[in-house]
Coordinates of C-alpha atoms and ligand atoms in Angstrom, one line a residue:
M1 CA 214.8 213.2 106.6
A2 CA 215.2 209.3 105.8
W3 CA 212.7 206.8 108.0
V4 CA 211.2 210.0 109.3
A5 CA 209.6 211.6 106.9
D6 CA 206.4 209.1 105.8
Y7 CA 203.9 209.3 104.2
H8 CA 202.4 209.8 107.4
L9 CA 204.0 213.5 108.0
A10 CA 203.8 213.9 104.6
A11 CA 200.2 214.0 104.0
A12 CA 200.2 216.1 107.5
V13 CA 202.3 218.9 106.0
S14 CA 200.7 219.3 102.8
A15 CA 197.3 219.1 104.7
A16 CA 198.0 222.1 106.7
G17 CA 199.4 224.0 103.9
G18 CA 203.0 223.7 103.8
M19 CA 204.7 221.2 101.1
G20 CA 205.2 217.8 102.6
L21 CA 207.8 215.7 101.7
I22 CA 208.6 212.1 101.9
G23 CA 212.4 211.0 102.1
A24 CA 212.9 208.3 99.8
A25 CA 216.4 207.9 101.3
S26 CA 217.7 205.0 100.9
A27 CA 215.1 203.0 100.4
P28 CA 213.8 201.0 97.2
A29 CA 211.1 202.1 94.8
E30 CA 208.5 199.8 95.4
V31 CA 208.0 201.2 98.7
V32 CA 208.8 204.5 97.7
R33 CA 206.0 203.8 94.9
E34 CA 204.1 202.1 98.1
Q35 CA 204.5 205.3 100.5
I36 CA 203.2 208.0 97.8
R37 CA 199.9 205.5 97.0
K38 CA 199.6 205.7 101.4
G39 CA 200.2 209.6 100.9
K40 CA 197.3 209.7 98.6
E41 CA 195.1 208.1 101.0
L42 CA 195.7 210.6 103.3
T43 CA 195.3 214.2 101.6
D44 CA 194.3 215.6 98.6
M45 CA 196.8 218.0 98.7
P46 CA 200.3 217.6 96.8
F47 CA 203.1 216.2 98.2
G48 CA 206.7 215.8 97.2
V49 CA 209.6 213.6 97.1
N50 CA 213.1 214.0 98.7
V51 CA 215.1 211.3 96.7
M52 CA 218.8 211.4 97.9
L53 CA 221.3 210.3 95.7
M54 CA 223.3 208.4 97.6
N55 CA 220.9 205.9 97.3
P56 CA 222.3 202.4 95.1
N57 CA 218.1 203.1 94.1
A58 CA 218.1 206.2 93.8
D59 CA 218.3 205.4 89.2
E60 CA 214.3 203.3 90.1
V61 CA 212.5 205.8 93.1
A62 CA 213.6 208.6 89.8
Q63 CA 211.3 206.2 87.9
V64 CA 208.9 205.9 90.7
I65 CA 208.4 209.5 90.9
V66 CA 207.3 209.9 87.0
E67 CA 205.0 206.8 87.4
E68 CA 203.1 208.2 90.4
G69 CA 202.5 211.9 88.8
I70 CA 204.3 213.6 91.7
K71 CA 204.7 216.7 91.1
V72 CA 207.8 218.2 93.4
V73 CA 211.1 216.8 93.6
T74 CA 214.0 217.7 95.9
T75 CA 217.2 215.9 96.1
G76 CA 219.9 215.3 98.2
A77 CA 223.9 214.3 99.3
G78 CA 224.6 215.2 95.0
N79 CA 224.6 217.1 92.0
P80 CA 220.7 215.4 90.2
A81 CA 222.0 216.7 87.1
K82 CA 221.3 212.5 84.7
Y83 CA 217.5 212.9 86.1
M84 CA 216.5 216.4 85.7
K85 CA 216.1 215.8 81.5
M86 CA 213.7 212.9 82.3
W87 CA 211.9 214.8 85.4
K88 CA 211.0 218.0 83.8
E89 CA 209.1 216.3 80.8
A90 CA 207.5 214.9 83.5
G91 CA 206.6 218.4 84.2
V92 CA 207.5 218.2 87.3
I93 CA 208.9 220.8 89.7
V94 CA 212.6 220.3 90.3
I95 CA 214.4 221.6 93.2
P96 CA 217.7 220.5 94.4
V97 CA 219.1 220.8 97.9
V98 CA 222.7 222.7 97.5
A99 CA 225.4 223.6 100.0
S100 CA 226.9 226.1 98.3
A101 CA 226.5 228.8 95.4
G102 CA 228.7 226.9 93.1
L103 CA 225.9 224.1 92.7
A104 CA 222.9 226.5 92.8
K105 CA 224.3 228.4 89.7
L106 CA 224.6 224.8 88.1
M107 CA 221.3 223.5 88.8
E108 CA 220.1 226.6 87.6
R109 CA 222.0 226.3 84.2
A110 CA 220.4 222.5 84.1
G111 CA 216.8 223.6 84.6
A112 CA 216.4 223.2 88.5
D113 CA 213.3 225.5 88.9
A114 CA 214.5 226.4 92.9
V115 CA 217.2 226.0 94.9
V116 CA 216.8 224.9 98.5
A117 CA 220.4 226.8 100.1
E118 CA 221.2 223.9 104.0
G119 CA 223.1 225.6 105.8
T120 CA 225.4 223.3 107.8
E121 CA 222.5 224.1 110.9
A122 CA 220.5 221.4 109.7
G123 CA 220.6 217.9 111.2
G124 CA 221.6 214.1 108.2
H125 CA 224.3 214.8 106.1
I126 CA 225.5 218.6 105.9
G127 CA 227.8 221.1 104.0
S128 CA 230.1 223.6 105.9
S129 CA 228.6 226.8 105.2
T130 CA 225.9 228.5 107.6
T131 CA 223.1 229.3 106.3
M132 CA 223.6 232.6 107.2
T133 CA 226.5 233.3 104.9
L134 CA 225.1 230.7 102.3
V135 CA 221.9 231.8 102.0
P136 CA 222.6 235.1 100.2
Q137 CA 225.5 234.2 98.3
V138 CA 223.2 231.9 96.1
V139 CA 220.1 234.1 96.5
D140 CA 223.1 236.6 94.3
S141 CA 223.8 234.0 92.3
V142 CA 220.7 232.7 90.9
N143 CA 217.5 233.9 89.1
I144 CA 215.5 230.9 90.3
P145 CA 213.7 231.4 93.8
V146 CA 215.9 229.9 97.0
I147 CA 214.5 228.1 99.6
A148 CA 216.3 228.9 103.7
A149 CA 217.3 225.7 104.9
G150 CA 219.2 224.5 107.9
G151 CA 218.2 226.3 111.6
I152 CA 214.7 227.2 111.0
A153 CA 212.4 226.4 113.5
D154 CA 210.6 229.3 114.2
G155 CA 208.8 232.8 112.7
R156 CA 212.2 234.6 113.6
G157 CA 214.0 232.1 111.8
F158 CA 211.4 231.8 108.9
A159 CA 211.7 236.5 109.2
A160 CA 215.2 236.0 109.3
A161 CA 215.2 233.2 106.3
M162 CA 212.6 236.2 104.1
M163 CA 215.5 239.0 105.3
L164 CA 218.4 237.5 103.5
G165 CA 216.6 237.0 101.0
A166 CA 214.6 233.8 100.4
E167 CA 211.1 233.2 99.1
G168 CA 210.5 229.8 101.8
V169 CA 212.0 228.0 104.3
Q170 CA 212.3 224.0 104.6
M171 CA 212.0 222.3 108.2
G172 CA 213.1 219.2 109.1
T173 CA 214.0 219.3 113.0
R174 CA 210.7 220.9 114.2
F175 CA 208.5 218.1 112.4
I176 CA 210.2 215.3 113.8
T177 CA 208.2 215.7 117.1
A178 CA 204.7 216.5 115.2
T179 CA 202.0 214.4 116.5
E180 CA 201.3 213.1 113.0
S181 CA 205.5 212.3 113.0
I182 CA 205.8 208.0 113.5
V183 CA 209.2 208.9 115.4
H184 CA 209.3 207.0 118.5
E185 CA 209.2 208.4 121.3
N186 CA 212.1 208.2 122.8
Y187 CA 213.5 210.1 119.4
K188 CA 210.7 212.7 120.0
Q189 CA 212.1 213.2 123.4
K190 CA 216.1 213.7 122.7
V191 CA 214.8 216.5 119.8
I192 CA 212.5 218.4 122.9
K193 CA 215.3 217.7 125.2
A194 CA 218.1 218.9 123.7
K195 CA 220.3 221.9 124.5
D196 CA 221.7 224.2 121.4
I197 CA 225.4 223.1 122.1
D198 CA 224.2 218.9 122.3
S199 CA 224.7 218.3 118.5
E200 CA 228.1 216.6 117.0
V201 CA 229.1 216.3 113.8
T202 CA 230.7 212.8 112.5
G203 CA 231.8 211.8 109.7
M204 CA 234.6 215.1 109.5
S205 CA 237.0 212.3 108.5
T206 CA 234.5 210.6 105.6
G207 CA 233.8 213.0 104.0
H208 CA 230.2 213.1 104.4
P209 CA 229.7 214.8 107.3
V210 CA 226.0 214.4 109.4
R211 CA 225.1 216.2 112.2
C212 CA 223.3 213.7 114.9
I213 CA 222.0 214.5 118.6
R214 CA 225.0 213.7 121.0
N215 CA 225.4 209.9 122.3
K216 CA 227.0 207.1 123.1
M217 CA 227.1 206.6 119.0
T218 CA 227.9 209.7 118.4
K219 CA 230.9 209.9 121.4
E220 CA 231.8 206.1 120.1
Y221 CA 231.9 207.5 115.8
I222 CA 234.1 210.0 117.0
R223 CA 236.2 208.5 118.8
M224 CA 237.0 205.2 116.4
E225 CA 237.3 208.4 113.8
K226 CA 240.4 210.3 116.2
E227 CA 242.3 206.5 116.5
G228 CA 242.0 206.2 112.5
A229 CA 239.4 203.5 111.9
T230 CA 239.1 202.2 108.4
L231 CA 235.3 203.3 106.2
E232 CA 234.1 199.8 106.5
E233 CA 234.9 200.2 111.0
L234 CA 233.0 203.0 110.5
E235 CA 230.2 201.9 107.8
L236 CA 229.9 198.8 110.8
L237 CA 228.7 201.4 113.4
T238 CA 226.2 202.8 111.6
L239 CA 224.7 200.7 109.2
G240 CA 220.6 200.8 110.5
S241 CA 221.6 202.8 113.0
L242 CA 218.7 205.7 112.1
R243 CA 216.1 202.7 112.1
K244 CA 217.9 201.9 115.3
A245 CA 217.5 205.1 116.7
V246 CA 213.4 206.4 114.9
I247 CA 212.3 203.1 115.0
D248 CA 213.2 200.7 117.4
G249 CA 213.7 203.8 120.1
D250 CA 217.8 203.2 120.5
V251 CA 219.4 206.7 121.6
V252 CA 221.8 205.2 122.8
D253 CA 223.6 203.1 120.3
G254 CA 221.3 204.1 117.5
T255 CA 221.9 207.6 115.7
I256 CA 219.8 210.9 116.9
M257 CA 219.8 212.8 113.1
A258 CA 218.5 216.3 114.0
G259 CA 219.7 219.9 113.6
Q260 CA 221.0 222.7 116.0
C261 CA 217.5 224.3 115.6
A262 CA 216.6 221.0 118.5
G263 CA 217.2 223.5 121.6
L264 CA 214.3 225.3 119.9
V265 CA 211.6 222.7 119.3
K266 CA 209.9 222.4 123.0
K267 CA 207.0 220.1 122.3
E268 CA 204.8 218.2 120.9
Q269 CA 202.4 219.6 118.3
S270 CA 200.3 218.3 115.4
C271 CA 201.1 219.4 111.9
M272 CA 198.8 222.1 111.9
E273 CA 199.4 224.0 115.3
I274 CA 202.9 224.4 113.9
M275 CA 202.6 226.2 110.8
E276 CA 200.4 228.5 112.1
E277 CA 202.2 229.2 115.4
I278 CA 205.0 229.9 113.1
M279 CA 202.8 231.7 110.4
T280 CA 201.7 233.9 113.2
E281 CA 205.0 234.6 114.4
A282 CA 206.5 235.2 110.9
K283 CA 204.1 237.8 110.1
V284 CA 204.2 239.8 113.4
L285 CA 207.8 240.6 112.0
L286 CA 207.4 241.4 108.3
K287 CA 205.0 243.1 109.5
V288 CA 202.7 241.5 106.5
K289 CA 198.9 240.5 106.8
Ligands
TUI1 O1 220.9 215.2 101.8 C1 221.1 216.1 103.4 N1 220.7 215.5 104.8 C2 221.0 214.2 104.3 S1 221.1 213.1 103.8 C3 221.3 211.8 104.3 S2 221.5 210.0 104.8 C4 223.0 210.1 104.7 N2 223.8 210.0 105.9 C5 225.3 209.8 105.1 C6 225.8 210.4 104.2 C7 225.3 210.4 103.4 C8 224.0 211.0 103.1 C9 221.2 212.3 106.2 N3 220.8 213.8 105.5 N4 220.7 217.6 103.3 C10 220.7 217.8 101.8 C11 221.9 218.0 101.5 N5 222.6 218.0 100.3 N6 223.1 218.6 102.5 C12 224.6 218.6 102.0 C13 224.0 218.5 100.5 C14 224.9 218.1 99.3 C15 226.4 218.1 99.6 C16 227.2 217.8 98.5 C17 224.5 218.1 97.9 C18 225.1 218.5 96.7 C19 226.6 218.4 97.0 O2 227.6 217.9 96.5 C20 226.9 218.1 95.2 C21 228.3 217.1 93.8 O3 228.5 216.2 93.8 O4 229.1 218.1 93.5

């Protein structure tokens, strides 16, 4: 989660018993290094890094991960095969995010330790299959553990993911509003106030669909897409727009990435409270102690 999943959130999630991730997104490698070091000052628990493969700095970020002794990496928005050898040799657990069973198989053959199967309910850059259909098909296609993502925000979603054959879940949207999340209050309020149908997908025409909460920006983007705007014009509109929303709190012209489960997020809570609530609820449903 670009800008959202910084070291504060990653450290808090890991300290609460999860596996926190720093979202490297489009950051330069040295910024990622600094984030990792600051995260280590906040917690002794391990946390990972997500590498967004469309980042032009991805090669350097991949290297920094090894240099800083990070042990868990997830990747998004592409195929991480070219980094696999380097990461495996360094003892890094590699978990690519996939949106299809085909890519999951490819990743298993390339040496991935697990995959995150992320459905189209997720926020940000998305594939087209739903979590309900994707997760069991990925489970049937590989022998490595599958982590479900997309649309999971509470214990019910967690339990449902287990029923689909997943061995873990990845959640983003629920943690946007965490007390430890540095996201601007305006952004948090947009997530808290969102209803089930308040997200929209921009970028369908460019081949890079991105799910966000509907606002002036998404309406303008979709209007331009319909009118046949060029890739350059669309890119100009979104340049720096996520930062604008997350950091500056501009929820009118900024991009508010969030998943369809935003309607399930009702309040700001600490990561510890969120984790405990989800696990208590899921254990009852799954009948485990
Ligand atoms: O990556 C994400 N979520 C993201 S990345 C992002 S930044 C961005 N903004 C605009 C356009 C593109 C990126 C914001 N949110 N989630 C994991 C994810 N990965 N979802 C879907 C995929 C994916 C899609 C296609 C993974 C691989 C893939 O194809 C691989 C290939 O090249 O064959």
